[in-house]
Every structure is written in C-alpha cells, then in structure tokens.
mmCIF file of C-alpha atoms in Angstrom:
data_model
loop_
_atom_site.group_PDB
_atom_site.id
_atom_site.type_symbol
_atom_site.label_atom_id
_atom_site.label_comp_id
_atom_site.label_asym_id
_atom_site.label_seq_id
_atom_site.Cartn_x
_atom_site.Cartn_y
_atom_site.Cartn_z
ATOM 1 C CA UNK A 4 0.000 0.000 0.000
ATOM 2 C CA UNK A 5 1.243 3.435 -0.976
ATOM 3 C CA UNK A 6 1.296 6.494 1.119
ATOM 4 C CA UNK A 7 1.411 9.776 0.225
ATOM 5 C CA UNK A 8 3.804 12.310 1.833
ATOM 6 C CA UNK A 9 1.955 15.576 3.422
ATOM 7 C CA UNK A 10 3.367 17.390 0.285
ATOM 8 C CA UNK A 11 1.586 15.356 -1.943
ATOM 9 C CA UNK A 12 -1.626 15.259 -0.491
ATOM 10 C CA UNK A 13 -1.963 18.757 -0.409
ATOM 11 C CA UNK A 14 -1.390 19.121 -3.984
ATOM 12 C CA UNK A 15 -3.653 16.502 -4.718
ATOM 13 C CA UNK A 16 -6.224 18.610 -2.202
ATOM 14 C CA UNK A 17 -5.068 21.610 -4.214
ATOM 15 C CA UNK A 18 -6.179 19.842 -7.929
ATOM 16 C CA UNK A 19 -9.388 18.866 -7.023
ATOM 17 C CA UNK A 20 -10.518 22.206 -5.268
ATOM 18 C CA UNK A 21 -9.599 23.090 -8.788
ATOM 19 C CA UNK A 22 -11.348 21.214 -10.485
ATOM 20 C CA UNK A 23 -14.463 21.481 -8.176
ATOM 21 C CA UNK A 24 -14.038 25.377 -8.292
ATOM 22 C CA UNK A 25 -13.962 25.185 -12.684
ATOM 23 C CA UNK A 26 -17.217 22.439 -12.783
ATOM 24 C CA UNK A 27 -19.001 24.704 -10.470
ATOM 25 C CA UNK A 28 -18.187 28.080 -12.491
ATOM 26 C CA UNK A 29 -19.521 26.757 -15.706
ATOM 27 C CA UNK A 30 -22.285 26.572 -14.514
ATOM 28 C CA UNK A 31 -23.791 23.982 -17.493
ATOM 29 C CA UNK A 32 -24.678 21.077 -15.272
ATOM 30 C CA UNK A 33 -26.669 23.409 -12.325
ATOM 31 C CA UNK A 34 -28.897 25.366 -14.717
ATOM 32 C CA UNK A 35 -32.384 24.019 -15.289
ATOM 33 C CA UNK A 36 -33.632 23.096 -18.173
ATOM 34 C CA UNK A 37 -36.230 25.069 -19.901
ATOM 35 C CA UNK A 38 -39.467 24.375 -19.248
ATOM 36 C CA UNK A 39 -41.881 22.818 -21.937
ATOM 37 C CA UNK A 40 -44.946 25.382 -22.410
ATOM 38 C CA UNK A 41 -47.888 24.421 -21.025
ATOM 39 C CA UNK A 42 -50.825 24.273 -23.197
ATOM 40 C CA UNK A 43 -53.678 27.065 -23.549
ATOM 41 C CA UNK A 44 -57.267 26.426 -24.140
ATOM 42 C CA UNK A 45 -58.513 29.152 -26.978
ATOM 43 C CA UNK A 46 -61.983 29.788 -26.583
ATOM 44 C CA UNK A 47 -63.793 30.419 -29.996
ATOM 45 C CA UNK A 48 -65.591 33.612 -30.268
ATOM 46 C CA UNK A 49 -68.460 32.410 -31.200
ATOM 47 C CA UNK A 50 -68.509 29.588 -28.602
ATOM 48 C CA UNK A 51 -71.234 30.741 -25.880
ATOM 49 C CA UNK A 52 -69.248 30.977 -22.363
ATOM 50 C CA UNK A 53 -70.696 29.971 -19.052
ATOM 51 C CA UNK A 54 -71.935 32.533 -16.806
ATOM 52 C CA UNK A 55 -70.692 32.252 -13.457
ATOM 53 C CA UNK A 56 -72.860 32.947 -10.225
ATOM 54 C CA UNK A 57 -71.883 34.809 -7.511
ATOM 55 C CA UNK A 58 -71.504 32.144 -4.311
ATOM 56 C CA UNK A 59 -74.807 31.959 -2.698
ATOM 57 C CA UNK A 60 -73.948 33.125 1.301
ATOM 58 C CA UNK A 61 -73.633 30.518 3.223
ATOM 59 C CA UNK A 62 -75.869 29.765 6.755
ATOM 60 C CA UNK A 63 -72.530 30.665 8.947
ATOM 61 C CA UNK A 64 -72.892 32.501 11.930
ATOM 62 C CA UNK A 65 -72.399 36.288 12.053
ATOM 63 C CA UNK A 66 -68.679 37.456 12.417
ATOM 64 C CA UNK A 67 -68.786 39.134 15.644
ATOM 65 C CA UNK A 68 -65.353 41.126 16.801
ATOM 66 C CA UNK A 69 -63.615 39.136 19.680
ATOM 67 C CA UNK A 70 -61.932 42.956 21.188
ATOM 68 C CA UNK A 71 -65.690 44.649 21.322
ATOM 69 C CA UNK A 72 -67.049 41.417 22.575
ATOM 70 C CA UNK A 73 -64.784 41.554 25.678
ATOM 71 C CA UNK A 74 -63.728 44.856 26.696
ATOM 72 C CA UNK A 75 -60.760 45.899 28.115
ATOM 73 C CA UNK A 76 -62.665 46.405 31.303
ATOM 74 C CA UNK A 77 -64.200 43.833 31.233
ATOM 75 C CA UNK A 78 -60.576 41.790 30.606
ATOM 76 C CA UNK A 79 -59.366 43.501 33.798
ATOM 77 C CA UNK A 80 -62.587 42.942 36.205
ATOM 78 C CA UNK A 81 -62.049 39.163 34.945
ATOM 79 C CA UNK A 82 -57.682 39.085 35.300
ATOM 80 C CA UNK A 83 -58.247 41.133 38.674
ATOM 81 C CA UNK A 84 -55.428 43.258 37.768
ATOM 82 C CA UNK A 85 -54.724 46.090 35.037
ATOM 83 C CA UNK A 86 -54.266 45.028 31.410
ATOM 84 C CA UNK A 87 -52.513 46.239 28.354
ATOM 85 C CA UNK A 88 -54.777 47.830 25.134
ATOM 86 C CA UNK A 89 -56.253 44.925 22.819
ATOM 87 C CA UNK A 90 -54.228 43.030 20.593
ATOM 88 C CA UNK A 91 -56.251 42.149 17.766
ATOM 89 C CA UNK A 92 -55.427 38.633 15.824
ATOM 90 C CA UNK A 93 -58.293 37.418 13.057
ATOM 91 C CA UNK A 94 -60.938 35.840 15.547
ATOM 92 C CA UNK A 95 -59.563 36.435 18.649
ATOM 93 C CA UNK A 96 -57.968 38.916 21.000
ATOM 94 C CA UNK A 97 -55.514 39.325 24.001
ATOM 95 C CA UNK A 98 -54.820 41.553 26.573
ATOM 96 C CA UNK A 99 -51.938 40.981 28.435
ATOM 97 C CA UNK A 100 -50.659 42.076 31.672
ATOM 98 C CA UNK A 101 -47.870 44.752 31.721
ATOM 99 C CA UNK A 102 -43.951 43.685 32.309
ATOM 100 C CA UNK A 103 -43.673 44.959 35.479
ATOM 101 C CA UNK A 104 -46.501 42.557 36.424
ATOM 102 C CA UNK A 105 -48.480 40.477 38.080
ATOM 103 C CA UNK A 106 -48.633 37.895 35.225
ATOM 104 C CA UNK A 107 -52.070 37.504 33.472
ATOM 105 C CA UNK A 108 -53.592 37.423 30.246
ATOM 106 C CA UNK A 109 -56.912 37.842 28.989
ATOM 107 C CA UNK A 110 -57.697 35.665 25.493
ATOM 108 C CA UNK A 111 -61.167 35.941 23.698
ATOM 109 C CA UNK A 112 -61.644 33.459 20.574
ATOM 110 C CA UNK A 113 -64.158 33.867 18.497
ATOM 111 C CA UNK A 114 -66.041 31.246 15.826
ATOM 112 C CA UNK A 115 -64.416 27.905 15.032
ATOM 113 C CA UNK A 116 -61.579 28.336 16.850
ATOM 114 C CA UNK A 117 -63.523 28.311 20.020
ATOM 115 C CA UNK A 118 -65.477 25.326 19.367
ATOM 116 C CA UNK A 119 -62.205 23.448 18.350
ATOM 117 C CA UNK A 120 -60.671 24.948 21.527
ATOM 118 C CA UNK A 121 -63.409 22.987 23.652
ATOM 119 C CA UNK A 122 -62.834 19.675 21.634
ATOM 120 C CA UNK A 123 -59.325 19.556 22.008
ATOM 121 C CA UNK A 124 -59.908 20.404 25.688
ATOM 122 C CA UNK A 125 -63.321 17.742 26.216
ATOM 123 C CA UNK A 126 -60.450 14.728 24.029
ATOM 124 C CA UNK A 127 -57.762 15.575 26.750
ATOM 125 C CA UNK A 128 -60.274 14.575 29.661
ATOM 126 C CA UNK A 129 -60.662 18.224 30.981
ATOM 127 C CA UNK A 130 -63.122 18.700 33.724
ATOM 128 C CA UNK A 131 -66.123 20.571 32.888
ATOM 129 C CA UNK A 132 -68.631 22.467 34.553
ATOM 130 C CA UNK A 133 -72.030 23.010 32.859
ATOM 131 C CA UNK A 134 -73.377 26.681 33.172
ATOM 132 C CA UNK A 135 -77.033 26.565 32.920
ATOM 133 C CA UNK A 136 -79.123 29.884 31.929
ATOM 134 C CA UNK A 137 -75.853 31.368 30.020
ATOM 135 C CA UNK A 138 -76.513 31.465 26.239
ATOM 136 C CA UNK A 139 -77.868 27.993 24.322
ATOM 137 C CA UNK A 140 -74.737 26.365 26.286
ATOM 138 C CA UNK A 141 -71.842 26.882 28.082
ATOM 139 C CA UNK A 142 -69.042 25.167 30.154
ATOM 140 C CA UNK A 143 -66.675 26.148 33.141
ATOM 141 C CA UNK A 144 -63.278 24.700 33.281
ATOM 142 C CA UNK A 145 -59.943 25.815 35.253
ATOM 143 C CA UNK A 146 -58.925 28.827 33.836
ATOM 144 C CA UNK A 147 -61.568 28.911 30.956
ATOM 145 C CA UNK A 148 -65.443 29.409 29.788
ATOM 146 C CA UNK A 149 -67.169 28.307 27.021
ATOM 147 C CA UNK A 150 -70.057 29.786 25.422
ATOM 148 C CA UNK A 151 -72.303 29.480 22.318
ATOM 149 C CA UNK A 152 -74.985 31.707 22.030
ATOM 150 C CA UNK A 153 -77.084 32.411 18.933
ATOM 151 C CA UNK A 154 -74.456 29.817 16.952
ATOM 152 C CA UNK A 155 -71.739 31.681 18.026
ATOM 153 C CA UNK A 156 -68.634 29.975 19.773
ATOM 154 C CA UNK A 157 -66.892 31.953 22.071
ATOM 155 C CA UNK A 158 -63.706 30.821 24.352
ATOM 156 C CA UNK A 159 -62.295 32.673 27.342
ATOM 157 C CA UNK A 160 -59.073 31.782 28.977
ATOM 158 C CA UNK A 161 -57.469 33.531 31.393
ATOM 159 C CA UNK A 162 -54.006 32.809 32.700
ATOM 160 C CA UNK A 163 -52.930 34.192 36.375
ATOM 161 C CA UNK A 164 -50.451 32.248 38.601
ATOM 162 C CA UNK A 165 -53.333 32.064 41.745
ATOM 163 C CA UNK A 166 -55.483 29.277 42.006
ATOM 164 C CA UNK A 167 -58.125 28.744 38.990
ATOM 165 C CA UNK A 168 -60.842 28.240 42.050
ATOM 166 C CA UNK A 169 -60.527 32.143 42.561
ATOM 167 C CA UNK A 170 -61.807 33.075 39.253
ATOM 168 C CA UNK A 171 -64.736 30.454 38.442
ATOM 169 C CA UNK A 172 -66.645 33.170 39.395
ATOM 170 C CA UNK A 173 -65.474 35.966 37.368
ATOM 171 C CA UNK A 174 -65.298 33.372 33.964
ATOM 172 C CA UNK A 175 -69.291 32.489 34.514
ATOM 173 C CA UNK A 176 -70.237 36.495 35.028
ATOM 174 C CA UNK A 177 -68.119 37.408 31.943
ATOM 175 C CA UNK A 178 -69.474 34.138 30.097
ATOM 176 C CA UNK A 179 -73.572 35.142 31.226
ATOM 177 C CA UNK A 180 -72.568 39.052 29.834
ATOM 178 C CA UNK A 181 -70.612 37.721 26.542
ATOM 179 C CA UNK A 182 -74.050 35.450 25.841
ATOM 180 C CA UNK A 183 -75.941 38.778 25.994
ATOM 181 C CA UNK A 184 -73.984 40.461 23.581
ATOM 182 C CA UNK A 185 -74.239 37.967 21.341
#
C-alpha cells in the first residue's frame, strides 16, 4: 500500500478544489432546463361561455369582533389586575398584563376556533362544569369558559399564577354578559 507524503496530499487537495471550483463556475450542469410550455385552451368567439354565479352566502354565523365582545374592562374585572390595550389577531384577542406585572392574560376566541378549543380540551379529559341559563350552552373549566350563544362559539381563557378556584366566578359572570352580547 502506498502512502502519500503531506506534500503530496496537499497538492492533490489543491487539484481537485480546482477542479471542483472550474465544474461549479460553468455553470452547465446546475442550470435548469427550460421548461416545456404548457398548453392554452382558446376559446372560440363564437362559442357561448358559461356565466358564473356569484356564491350563494352561506348559513354561517355572524362574524362578531372578539376585542368589542370583551372589553378591556371587562378583561381587567375578569384578570383582577390592570391590562394592556387589545391586541387584535383574526378571531380572537388578548390583553396581556404589563412587564412589570403580576402575570395575566386575557384571550377571547371567536367562531371555530372556540369550538375546536373545547374539543381539544373535552379529548384531553378536561373537567367541565355546565353553566345553565348562560346562552344555548356553556361550560366552566380551570382557567376557561365556554359559550355558544345564537351559533356563536366563544372561548375565554385567562391565565394568572393564583389558584383557577378564585376566578370560576369571574369566567361564569363574563361568560352570562358575553351570551348577551351575542
């Protein structure tokens, strides 16, 4: 078996850096080949064209605005504790405690999300409360309510470090004035 000496392995090194450096400046191997052009469908002029309906509006319930749903005020009566402005996001909306704290944070979702909320909560083997009189149905868990009202979902979590037992009350009066407003 041969061995090369430290002189000759760096020149080999040397070559094929080289050569890799020359393959890779061409360039010819890397490029893509042109694509084939796709075929077009020419209508005749004379050929009659479908016309196409406007979607008919669907039976989905109303979009309702998670921030004017749940006030800010009504964020802090529920957190105990002063709250940042709204923070909008889609079909839901946080208020958050400031930095200098305590820690809390006020979440209101809205529609689907909401409902899928409670499902992923109900498959986990969450423990639910049922809140009679508050909208068509509602639930109390640790740290969260659940409300649909008029076919609209609605989710409120709140997250403070104290025990969830504190604020069971607080999550059914916000959940009995969120089922009002819808």
């Amino acid at each position: 078996m041969r061995y090369l000496t430290p002189a000759a392995r760096l020149t080999v090194a040397a070559i094929a850096l080289t050569a890799l450096t020359a393959l890779t400046a061409c360039g010819g191997a890397d490029e893509p080949a042109a694509t084939p052009p796709t075929q077009v469908d020419v209508l005749d002029p004379g050929q009659p064209t479908e016309a196409v309906d406007p979607p008919e509006p669907s039976a989905e319930a109303p979009k309702v605005d998670a921030c004017a749903l749940v006030s800010k005020k009504d964020a802090e009566e529920l957190a105990g504790t002063p709250l940042e402005d709204a923070v909008p996001g889609g079909e839901s909306c946080s208020y958050t405690g400031p930095v200098s704290g305590p820690t809390a944070q006020v979440e209101v979702y809205v529609g689907d999300g909401a409902k899928k909320i409670l499902d992923i909560d109900r498959e986990l083997n969450h423990e639910f409360e049922t809140l009679s009189g508050v909208g068509d149905e509602a639930y109390l868990e640790d740290g969260a309510v659940f409300v649909n009202a008029s076919g609209v979902w609605v989710a409120i979590r709140l997250v403070r470090l104290e025990d969830p037992a504190m604020f069971r009350k607080p999550l059914t009066e916000l959940a009995r004035t969120v089922a009002g407003r819808l």
